[in-house]
Amino acid sequence: MRYDAEHKARTRTRVLGEAARALRQEGAAGLGVADVMRRSGLTHGGFYAHFPSRDALVAEALAGAFASRSDAFAAAEADPDPRAGLVRFVKAYLSRGHRDDPGAGCPLPALSGELPRLPEEARRAFGEGVARLTARLGALMAAAGVAAPETAAGSVLAEMVGAVALARALPDRAESDRVLKRSRDAILARLGLGA
Amino acid sequence: MRYDAEHKARTRTRVLGEAARALRQEGAAGLGVADVMRRSGLTHGGFYAHFPSRDALVAEALAGAFASRSDAFAAAEADPDPRAGLVRFVKAYLSRGHRDDPGAGCPLPALSGELPRLPEEARRAFGEGVARLTARLGALMAAAGVAAPETAAGSVLAEMVGAVALARALPDRAESDRVLKRSRDAILARLGLGA
DNA sequence: TGTACATCAGTGAACGCGCGTTCACTGATGTAC
DNA sequence: TGTACATCAGTGAACGCGCGTTCACTGATGTAC
């Protein structure tokens, strides 16, 4: 084989990307080494040239999922009008698109339920991700003139996480849509950001 | 062996109770037939005299978990002062006790994350449980004089579910406590139920 | 310039393990005579 | 009243399967001579 110098790093990145998607789509318990490798165009035996264990992959994929979502959140922060950026973020989070594509979505609604059972490395990555997101959302709220922005950020994040998790869980699509809409309306109203 | 007439029904109830606890504690994917039977004081082979399959057990245990929580909710409804009942329910849901004992707690924060991957029977039981709980919470809010009780019920339930799921997931206990407290304060304030 | 060798990302068979499920069997007790 | 039999909840060995992990091997290419 003997590939060029960056080949191995590129493969690793590809595997990690597949794992970050599978992690949110199938859950941490459902993430399979052989499956992730197959989707990366490789056989399962090569996995251990890149990662020491499945647990290490889970933790790193979780961190990767937070990192890619961080990029998405930056779009809201980049809006010259903080209020408009905040509205955009809330609407995107509680959208049908986010509900219907967990693999590319926020790790919180997809994974918080099984996180208590994951090893410490993954839990630490999760804790840091939540803390960072809460802080950034609080800063955006402060910039948008929301009162008590820290409490508001925690409250709004919790509601959005719960609403998306419930919306994904409900078998009836109309009821699922209603859950998203109710929380969107309630959050924007309570932040004084109109409907 | 040859036990008395009600013996089999009692055994079934015991297995179901263990399953309802394990389901919320270990997740649906983590619920093992042999483990549930062992905790019920039996060997795994006897399982199929009571249930046609593991999937059937999961669905029935989920319905059972909703039923036992329904009893708990009835305490809030029974309060002569609906506002006091509502406050009690919110505080209990967002308590450390509820966070620390998922096996006896609400199925929503424990299971919504993996519900999209469960078979239809379980999803139906979940959907019915959520609809019933939302309706009852809405009725309690209406009785307590909360404005737009339906939207408020959906919004509050979503926030409580998200907050408990996040509180359980966070590895830092102080941060976890803060998540519960923030949502408790935010919810009671927005319902006009004081701090 | 040509040749022999070293490298190492990736292959694929094999492993031990725990899972859900099946099934022949057990044995205490109710019932028939 | 005593005896033979039927019942059936529960036992425990066995199955096929997919999993994470290990490891001897491959083979294209860079490097040394």
Short mmCIF file of C-alpha atoms (C1' of nucleotides) in Angstrom, two decimals:
data_model
loop_
_atom_site.label_atom_id
_atom_site.label_comp_id
_atom_site.label_asym_id
_atom_site.label_seq_id
_atom_site.Cartn_x
_atom_site.Cartn_y
_atom_site.Cartn_z
CA MET A 1 0.00 0.00 0.00
CA ARG A 2 2.32 2.72 1.28
CA TYR A 3 0.29 5.90 0.96
CA ASP A 4 1.41 9.52 1.11
CA ALA A 5 2.16 11.14 4.42
CA GLU A 6 -1.30 12.56 5.14
CA HIS A 7 -3.21 9.48 4.07
CA LYS A 8 -3.60 7.97 7.52
CA ALA A 9 -4.76 11.27 9.02
CA ARG A 10 -7.37 11.63 6.28
CA THR A 11 -8.65 8.10 6.92
CA ARG A 12 -8.88 8.81 10.64
CA THR A 13 -10.87 11.97 9.99
CA ARG A 14 -13.23 10.06 7.71
CA VAL A 15 -13.80 7.31 10.30
CA LEU A 16 -14.39 9.93 12.97
CA GLY A 17 -16.95 11.70 10.81
CA GLU A 18 -18.86 8.48 10.20
CA ALA A 19 -18.72 7.70 13.91
CA ALA A 20 -20.02 11.16 14.89
CA ARG A 21 -23.01 10.63 12.63
CA ALA A 22 -23.67 7.02 13.69
CA LEU A 23 -23.32 8.02 17.35
CA ARG A 24 -26.22 10.46 17.14
CA GLN A 25 -28.30 8.33 14.76
CA GLU A 26 -27.93 4.91 16.41
CA GLY A 27 -26.93 5.92 19.93
CA ALA A 28 -23.67 5.16 21.68
CA ALA A 29 -24.77 1.59 22.42
CA GLY A 30 -25.65 1.12 18.76
CA LEU A 31 -22.37 2.39 17.37
CA GLY A 32 -20.55 -0.60 15.90
CA VAL A 33 -16.87 -0.70 15.00
CA ALA A 34 -17.41 -2.89 11.93
CA ASP A 35 -20.29 -0.72 10.74
CA VAL A 36 -18.40 2.56 11.03
CA MET A 37 -15.40 1.08 9.22
CA ARG A 38 -17.58 -0.31 6.45
CA ARG A 39 -19.17 3.10 5.94
CA SER A 40 -15.69 4.55 5.76
CA GLY A 41 -14.85 2.11 2.98
CA LEU A 42 -12.58 -0.09 5.11
CA THR A 43 -12.65 -3.46 6.87
CA HIS A 44 -13.04 -3.66 10.60
CA GLY A 45 -9.56 -5.04 11.33
CA GLY A 46 -7.89 -1.76 10.49
CA PHE A 47 -9.76 0.10 13.19
CA TYR A 48 -7.14 -0.45 15.88
CA ALA A 49 -4.45 1.25 13.82
CA HIS A 50 -6.41 4.47 14.44
CA PHE A 51 -8.09 4.11 17.84
CA PRO A 52 -7.15 2.19 20.98
CA SER A 53 -10.72 1.03 21.62
CA ARG A 54 -14.36 1.51 20.76
CA ASP A 55 -14.80 3.63 23.90
CA ALA A 56 -12.08 6.00 22.72
CA LEU A 57 -13.87 6.36 19.39
CA VAL A 58 -17.15 7.16 21.12
CA ALA A 59 -15.55 9.88 23.25
CA GLU A 60 -13.71 11.43 20.33
CA ALA A 61 -16.72 11.24 18.03
CA LEU A 62 -18.81 12.97 20.70
CA ALA A 63 -16.26 15.79 20.94
CA GLY A 64 -16.30 15.97 17.15
CA ALA A 65 -20.09 16.25 17.10
CA PHE A 66 -19.92 19.19 19.51
CA ALA A 67 -17.22 20.83 17.40
CA SER A 68 -19.27 20.67 14.20
CA ARG A 69 -22.32 22.02 16.01
CA SER A 70 -20.17 24.83 17.36
CA ASP A 71 -19.58 25.89 13.79
CA ALA A 72 -23.34 25.92 13.21
CA PHE A 73 -23.91 28.06 16.30
CA ALA A 74 -21.29 30.53 15.07
CA ALA A 75 -23.72 31.49 12.29
CA ALA A 76 -26.20 32.75 14.90
CA GLU A 77 -23.45 34.67 16.70
CA ALA A 78 -22.27 36.22 13.43
CA ASP A 79 -25.61 37.97 12.83
CA PRO A 80 -25.11 41.74 13.25
CA ASP A 81 -28.43 41.85 15.13
CA PRO A 82 -28.11 39.61 18.21
CA ARG A 83 -31.89 39.36 18.55
CA ALA A 84 -32.19 38.14 14.97
CA GLY A 85 -29.36 35.67 15.56
CA LEU A 86 -31.09 34.34 18.67
CA VAL A 87 -34.40 33.91 16.86
CA ARG A 88 -32.64 32.14 14.03
CA PHE A 89 -30.94 29.72 16.42
CA VAL A 90 -34.13 28.86 18.30
CA LYS A 91 -36.08 28.34 15.08
CA ALA A 92 -33.36 26.16 13.56
CA TYR A 93 -33.04 24.06 16.70
CA LEU A 94 -36.79 23.47 16.88
CA SER A 95 -37.18 22.88 13.14
CA ARG A 96 -38.43 19.75 11.40
CA GLY A 97 -35.06 19.55 9.68
CA HIS A 98 -33.22 19.23 12.98
CA ARG A 99 -35.73 16.71 14.28
CA ASP A 100 -35.49 14.60 11.14
CA ASP A 101 -31.69 14.47 10.87
CA PRO A 102 -30.32 13.55 14.30
CA GLY A 103 -27.07 12.31 12.76
CA ALA A 104 -26.07 15.87 11.92
CA GLY A 105 -27.84 17.49 14.85
CA CYS A 106 -27.15 18.54 18.41
CA PRO A 107 -25.76 15.74 20.61
CA LEU A 108 -27.86 16.80 23.60
CA PRO A 109 -31.30 15.46 22.66
CA ALA A 110 -29.79 12.45 20.90
CA LEU A 111 -27.45 11.26 23.65
CA SER A 112 -28.21 12.73 27.07
CA GLY A 113 -30.43 9.75 27.95
CA GLU A 114 -27.67 7.18 27.71
CA LEU A 115 -24.81 9.36 28.86
CA PRO A 116 -25.08 8.25 32.51
CA ARG A 117 -24.02 4.79 31.32
CA LEU A 118 -21.01 5.92 29.24
CA PRO A 119 -17.41 5.85 30.44
CA GLU A 120 -15.90 8.92 32.05
CA GLU A 121 -14.03 10.17 29.00
CA ALA A 122 -17.26 10.54 27.05
CA ARG A 123 -19.05 12.10 30.00
CA ARG A 124 -16.33 14.70 30.36
CA ALA A 125 -16.56 15.60 26.66
CA PHE A 126 -20.31 15.92 27.06
CA GLY A 127 -20.05 18.11 30.15
CA GLU A 128 -17.63 20.44 28.42
CA GLY A 129 -19.84 20.64 25.36
CA VAL A 130 -22.92 21.53 27.41
CA ALA A 131 -21.03 24.12 29.47
CA ARG A 132 -19.62 25.79 26.36
CA LEU A 133 -22.95 25.85 24.55
CA THR A 134 -24.77 27.21 27.62
CA ALA A 135 -22.17 29.94 28.04
CA ARG A 136 -22.32 30.99 24.41
CA LEU A 137 -26.10 30.98 24.40
CA GLY A 138 -26.04 33.09 27.56
CA ALA A 139 -23.68 35.57 25.92
CA LEU A 140 -25.91 35.81 22.87
CA MET A 141 -28.92 36.40 25.12
CA ALA A 142 -27.08 39.09 27.05
CA ALA A 143 -26.22 40.79 23.77
CA ALA A 144 -29.88 40.51 22.74
CA GLY A 145 -30.93 42.26 25.95
CA VAL A 146 -32.60 39.26 27.57
CA ALA A 147 -33.08 39.62 31.34
CA ALA A 148 -31.15 37.19 33.59
CA PRO A 149 -29.40 35.72 30.54
CA GLU A 150 -27.71 32.86 32.39
CA THR A 151 -30.90 31.41 33.83
CA ALA A 152 -32.69 32.09 30.57
CA ALA A 153 -30.00 30.26 28.59
CA GLY A 154 -30.19 27.18 30.80
CA SER A 155 -33.96 27.21 30.74
CA VAL A 156 -34.24 27.66 26.97
CA LEU A 157 -31.60 25.05 26.23
CA ALA A 158 -33.35 22.53 28.48
CA GLU A 159 -36.69 23.16 26.79
CA MET A 160 -35.23 22.86 23.30
CA VAL A 161 -33.43 19.63 24.19
CA GLY A 162 -36.57 18.14 25.70
CA ALA A 163 -38.78 19.26 22.82
CA VAL A 164 -36.51 17.82 20.12
CA ALA A 165 -36.08 14.55 22.03
CA LEU A 166 -39.86 14.23 22.48
CA ALA A 167 -40.60 15.27 18.90
CA ARG A 168 -38.28 12.52 17.65
CA ALA A 169 -39.78 9.96 20.00
CA LEU A 170 -43.45 10.56 19.16
CA PRO A 171 -44.82 8.20 16.52
CA ASP A 172 -47.51 10.63 15.36
CA ARG A 173 -46.06 13.24 13.06
CA ALA A 174 -48.76 15.85 13.66
CA GLU A 175 -48.28 15.56 17.42
CA SER A 176 -44.52 15.76 16.91
CA ASP A 177 -44.88 18.96 14.87
CA ARG A 178 -47.08 20.39 17.59
CA VAL A 179 -44.42 19.77 20.25
CA LEU A 180 -41.87 21.73 18.21
CA LYS A 181 -44.26 24.57 17.49
CA ARG A 182 -45.45 24.90 21.09
CA SER A 183 -41.91 25.22 22.40
CA ARG A 184 -40.88 27.59 19.63
CA ASP A 185 -43.83 29.88 20.38
CA ALA A 186 -43.34 29.64 24.14
CA ILE A 187 -39.62 30.39 24.00
CA LEU A 188 -39.81 33.31 21.57
CA ALA A 189 -42.71 34.80 23.53
CA ARG A 190 -40.94 34.55 26.86
CA LEU A 191 -37.77 36.07 25.45
CA GLY A 192 -39.82 38.97 24.14
CA LEU A 193 -38.82 38.14 20.58
CA GLY A 194 -42.34 38.12 19.13
CA ALA A 195 -43.85 35.16 17.30
CA MET B 1 -44.16 -27.48 41.30
CA ARG B 2 -47.90 -26.84 40.79
CA TYR B 3 -48.61 -23.52 42.46
CA ASP B 4 -51.93 -21.98 43.37
CA ALA B 5 -54.07 -20.30 40.74
CA GLU B 6 -52.71 -16.76 41.08
CA HIS B 7 -49.08 -17.74 41.29
CA LYS B 8 -48.27 -17.25 37.62
CA ALA B 9 -49.95 -13.84 37.53
CA ARG B 10 -47.96 -12.73 40.55
CA THR B 11 -44.72 -13.88 38.94
CA ARG B 12 -45.58 -12.00 35.77
CA THR B 13 -46.26 -8.83 37.73
CA ARG B 14 -42.94 -9.19 39.53
CA VAL B 15 -41.02 -9.65 36.26
CA LEU B 16 -42.82 -6.67 34.77
CA GLY B 17 -41.89 -4.51 37.74
CA GLU B 18 -38.23 -5.44 37.48
CA ALA B 19 -38.35 -4.77 33.74
CA ALA B 20 -39.95 -1.34 34.21
CA ARG B 21 -37.13 -0.39 36.56
CA ALA B 22 -34.33 -1.84 34.42
CA LEU B 23 -35.80 -0.20 31.32
CA ARG B 24 -35.41 3.28 32.78
CA GLN B 25 -32.12 2.54 34.54
CA GLU B 26 -30.27 0.70 31.78
CA GLY B 27 -32.18 1.86 28.73
CA ALA B 28 -34.22 -0.28 26.36
CA ALA B 29 -31.08 -1.52 24.61
CA GLY B 30 -29.58 -2.47 27.97
CA LEU B 31 -32.58 -4.42 29.22
CA GLY B 32 -31.60 -8.09 29.28
CA VAL B 33 -33.99 -11.01 29.57
CA ALA B 34 -31.64 -13.07 31.75
CA ASP B 35 -30.93 -10.11 34.00
CA VAL B 36 -34.58 -9.24 34.60
CA MET B 37 -35.40 -12.88 35.33
CA ARG B 38 -32.48 -13.19 37.76
CA ARG B 39 -33.65 -10.10 39.62
CA SER B 40 -37.10 -11.65 39.79
CA GLY B 41 -35.57 -14.74 41.41
CA LEU B 42 -35.97 -16.97 38.35
CA THR B 43 -33.86 -18.46 35.57
CA HIS B 44 -33.98 -17.06 32.07
CA GLY B 45 -35.61 -20.08 30.43
CA GLY B 46 -38.95 -19.44 32.11
CA PHE B 47 -39.30 -16.04 30.52
CA TYR B 48 -41.19 -17.27 27.47
CA ALA B 49 -43.95 -18.77 29.56
CA HIS B 50 -44.88 -15.15 30.38
CA PHE B 51 -43.95 -13.05 27.35
CA PRO B 52 -43.76 -13.86 23.64
CA SER B 53 -40.54 -11.89 23.16
CA ARG B 54 -38.16 -9.35 24.64
CA ASP B 55 -39.75 -6.62 22.50
CA ALA B 56 -43.16 -7.40 24.03
CA LEU B 57 -41.65 -7.09 27.51
CA VAL B 58 -40.14 -3.71 26.64
CA ALA B 59 -43.45 -2.36 25.37
CA GLU B 60 -45.40 -3.67 28.35
CA ALA B 61 -42.81 -2.47 30.86
CA LEU B 62 -42.93 0.98 29.27
CA ALA B 63 -46.69 1.09 29.64
CA GLY B 64 -46.26 -0.06 33.23
CA ALA B 65 -43.77 2.72 33.93
CA PHE B 66 -46.28 5.30 32.67
CA ALA B 67 -49.00 3.74 34.79
CA SER B 68 -46.99 3.95 38.00
CA ARG B 69 -46.03 7.56 37.24
CA SER B 70 -49.68 8.30 36.63
CA ASP B 71 -50.32 7.34 40.24
CA ALA B 72 -47.60 9.76 41.33
CA PHE B 73 -49.11 12.57 39.28
CA ALA B 74 -52.49 11.92 40.89
CA ALA B 75 -51.01 13.26 44.16
CA ALA B 76 -50.52 16.67 42.53
CA GLU B 77 -54.05 16.61 41.11
CA ALA B 78 -55.46 15.68 44.49
CA ASP B 79 -54.22 18.87 46.14
CA PRO B 80 -57.24 21.05 46.97
CA ASP B 81 -55.24 24.07 45.76
CA PRO B 82 -54.37 23.49 42.08
CA ARG B 83 -51.59 26.07 42.24
CA ALA B 84 -49.99 24.27 45.17
CA GLY B 85 -50.37 20.94 43.35
CA LEU B 86 -48.68 22.35 40.27
CA VAL B 87 -45.79 23.75 42.29
CA ARG B 88 -45.39 20.43 44.05
CA PHE B 89 -45.28 18.54 40.76
CA VAL B 90 -42.70 20.85 39.18
CA LYS B 91 -40.49 20.76 42.26
CA ALA B 92 -40.68 16.97 42.53
CA TYR B 93 -39.92 16.50 38.83
CA LEU B 94 -36.89 18.77 39.02
CA SER B 95 -35.66 17.37 42.34
CA ARG B 96 -32.35 15.65 43.05
CA GLY B 97 -34.34 12.60 44.09
CA HIS B 98 -35.92 12.26 40.67
CA ARG B 99 -32.59 12.85 38.96
CA ASP B 100 -30.84 10.24 41.10
CA ASP B 101 -33.40 7.46 40.75
CA PRO B 102 -34.24 7.11 37.06
CA GLY B 103 -35.45 3.54 37.59
CA ALA B 104 -38.51 4.82 39.45
CA GLY B 105 -38.79 8.07 37.53
CA CYS B 106 -40.52 9.49 34.50
CA PRO B 107 -39.90 7.50 31.30
CA LEU B 108 -39.57 10.66 29.20
CA PRO B 109 -36.08 11.87 30.10
CA ALA B 110 -34.82 8.30 30.47
CA LEU B 111 -36.06 6.89 27.18
CA SER B 112 -37.02 9.53 24.61
CA GLY B 113 -33.51 9.45 23.12
CA GLU B 114 -33.66 5.85 22.04
CA LEU B 115 -37.35 5.66 21.31
CA PRO B 116 -36.93 6.40 17.60
CA ARG B 117 -35.13 3.05 17.36
CA LEU B 118 -37.72 0.98 19.22
CA PRO B 119 -40.41 -1.16 17.57
CA GLU B 120 -43.83 0.30 16.91
CA GLU B 121 -45.58 -1.24 19.91
CA ALA B 122 -43.25 0.56 22.32
CA ARG B 123 -43.50 3.80 20.36
CA ARG B 124 -47.28 3.69 20.53
CA ALA B 125 -47.20 3.16 24.31
CA PHE B 126 -44.82 6.10 24.60
CA GLY B 127 -46.96 8.37 22.43
CA GLU B 128 -50.04 7.59 24.48
CA GLY B 129 -48.17 8.19 27.72
CA VAL B 130 -46.90 11.58 26.57
CA ALA B 131 -50.32 12.63 25.27
CA ARG B 132 -52.03 11.64 28.51
CA LEU B 133 -49.45 13.35 30.70
CA THR B 134 -49.56 16.54 28.60
CA ALA B 135 -53.35 16.62 28.76
CA ARG B 136 -53.43 16.14 32.52
CA LEU B 137 -50.74 18.74 33.08
CA GLY B 138 -52.68 21.13 30.87
CA ALA B 139 -55.84 20.52 32.88
CA LEU B 140 -53.97 21.15 36.11
CA MET B 141 -52.59 24.39 34.68
CA ALA B 142 -56.01 25.49 33.54
CA ALA B 143 -57.32 24.84 37.05
CA ALA B 144 -54.39 26.83 38.44
CA GLY B 145 -55.33 29.77 36.23
CA VAL B 146 -52.29 29.59 33.93
CA ALA B 147 -52.76 31.46 30.63
CA ALA B 148 -52.78 29.36 27.42
CA PRO B 149 -52.56 26.15 29.48
CA GLU B 150 -52.06 23.80 26.54
CA THR B 151 -49.02 25.59 25.16
CA ALA B 152 -47.73 26.13 28.69
CA ALA B 153 -48.08 22.41 29.51
CA GLY B 154 -46.15 21.37 26.42
CA SER B 155 -43.48 23.96 27.04
CA VAL B 156 -43.05 23.15 30.74
CA LEU B 157 -43.01 19.41 30.14
CA ALA B 158 -40.36 19.80 27.44
CA GLU B 159 -38.18 21.91 29.70
CA MET B 160 -38.50 19.51 32.63
CA VAL B 161 -37.67 16.52 30.42
CA GLY B 162 -34.63 18.28 28.97
CA ALA B 163 -33.44 19.53 32.35
CA VAL B 164 -33.65 16.10 34.02
CA ALA B 165 -31.97 14.38 31.07
CA LEU B 166 -29.14 16.95 31.09
CA ALA B 167 -28.81 16.89 34.88
CA ARG B 168 -28.37 13.11 34.77
CA ALA B 169 -25.88 13.32 31.93
CA LEU B 170 -23.58 15.94 33.44
CA PRO B 171 -20.60 14.49 35.29
CA ASP B 172 -20.19 17.49 37.58
CA ARG B 173 -22.69 17.35 40.42
CA ALA B 174 -22.68 21.09 41.14
CA GLU B 175 -23.35 21.88 37.49
CA SER B 176 -26.07 19.22 37.47
CA ASP B 177 -27.74 20.80 40.52
CA ARG B 178 -27.58 24.17 38.79
CA VAL B 179 -29.41 22.85 35.73
CA LEU B 180 -32.28 21.63 37.92
CA LYS B 181 -32.44 24.84 39.92
CA ARG B 182 -32.36 27.12 36.88
CA SER B 183 -35.27 25.33 35.24
CA ARG B 184 -37.24 25.17 38.48
CA ASP B 185 -36.84 28.92 39.00
CA ALA B 186 -37.55 29.73 35.35
CA ILE B 187 -40.69 27.59 35.21
CA LEU B 188 -42.23 28.72 38.49
CA ALA B 189 -41.49 32.36 37.60
CA ARG B 190 -43.06 32.12 34.18
CA LEU B 191 -46.16 30.41 35.56
CA GLY B 192 -46.50 33.22 38.07
CA LEU B 193 -46.13 30.77 40.94
CA GLY B 194 -43.43 32.71 42.80
CA ALA B 195 -40.05 31.25 43.69
"C1'" DT C 1 20.14 3.64 -13.17
"C1'" DG C 2 18.80 -0.62 -11.33
"C1'" DT C 3 17.80 -3.93 -7.58
"C1'" DA C 4 16.84 -5.68 -2.87
"C1'" DC C 5 14.79 -4.55 1.19
"C1'" DA C 6 11.92 -2.11 4.82
"C1'" DT C 7 7.67 0.09 5.79
"C1'" DC C 8 2.99 0.10 7.44
"C1'" DA C 9 -2.16 1.07 6.29
"C1'" DG C 10 -5.26 -2.03 5.51
"C1'" DT C 11 -7.11 -7.19 5.11
"C1'" DG C 12 -9.68 -11.02 6.76
"C1'" DA C 13 -9.87 -15.12 9.62
"C1'" DA C 14 -10.28 -16.24 14.28
"C1'" DC C 15 -11.15 -15.64 19.35
"C1'" DG C 16 -14.15 -15.30 23.44
"C1'" DC C 17 -18.28 -13.48 25.08
"C1'" DG C 18 -23.09 -12.31 26.04
"C1'" DC C 19 -27.25 -12.06 23.92
"C1'" DG C 20 -32.39 -13.77 22.69
"C1'" DT C 21 -34.57 -17.84 21.96
"C1'" DT C 22 -35.69 -22.96 22.03
"C1'" DC C 23 -36.67 -27.20 24.17
"C1'" DA C 24 -36.47 -31.61 26.68
"C1'" DC C 25 -36.94 -32.21 31.23
"C1'" DT C 26 -38.29 -31.79 36.51
"C1'" DG C 27 -41.14 -32.50 40.38
"C1'" DA C 28 -44.67 -30.88 43.75
"C1'" DT C 29 -49.39 -31.06 43.90
"C1'" DG C 30 -54.36 -31.33 42.32
"C1'" DT C 31 -57.50 -34.77 40.41
"C1'" DA C 32 -59.56 -39.31 39.03
"C1'" DC C 33 -60.43 -43.70 40.43
"C1'" DT D 1 -58.74 -43.46 52.46
"C1'" DG D 2 -55.13 -44.63 49.40
"C1'" DT D 3 -52.77 -44.78 44.82
"C1'" DA D 4 -51.67 -43.67 39.94
"C1'" DC D 5 -51.64 -40.16 36.81
"C1'" DA D 6 -51.87 -35.38 34.61
"C1'" DT D 7 -50.51 -30.72 35.00
"C1'" DC D 8 -47.48 -26.89 34.08
"C1'" DA D 9 -44.32 -23.07 36.18
"C1'" DG D 10 -39.87 -23.18 36.24
"C1'" DT D 11 -34.94 -25.29 35.07
"C1'" DG D 12 -30.75 -25.40 32.60
"C1'" DA D 13 -28.22 -26.89 28.53
"C1'" DA D 14 -27.85 -25.69 23.88
"C1'" DC D 15 -28.40 -22.96 19.52
"C1'" DG D 16 -27.09 -19.23 16.29
"C1'" DC D 17 -25.65 -14.66 16.00
"C1'" DG D 18 -23.20 -10.28 16.22
"C1'" DC D 19 -20.10 -7.96 18.86
"C1'" DG D 20 -15.12 -5.95 20.17
"C1'" DT D 21 -10.67 -7.27 19.79
"C1'" DT D 22 -6.36 -9.73 18.13
"C1'" DC D 23 -3.04 -11.01 14.84
"C1'" DA D 24 -0.49 -13.08 10.95
"C1'" DC D 25 -0.38 -11.53 6.61
"C1'" DT D 26 -0.43 -8.48 2.08
"C1'" DG D 27 1.57 -5.64 -1.29
"C1'" DA D 28 2.53 -0.96 -3.30
"C1'" DT D 29 6.01 2.19 -2.72
"C1'" DG D 30 9.93 4.84 -0.56
"C1'" DT D 31 14.75 4.14 0.61
"C1'" DA D 32 19.53 2.18 0.71
"C1'" DC D 33 23.02 0.45 -1.82
#
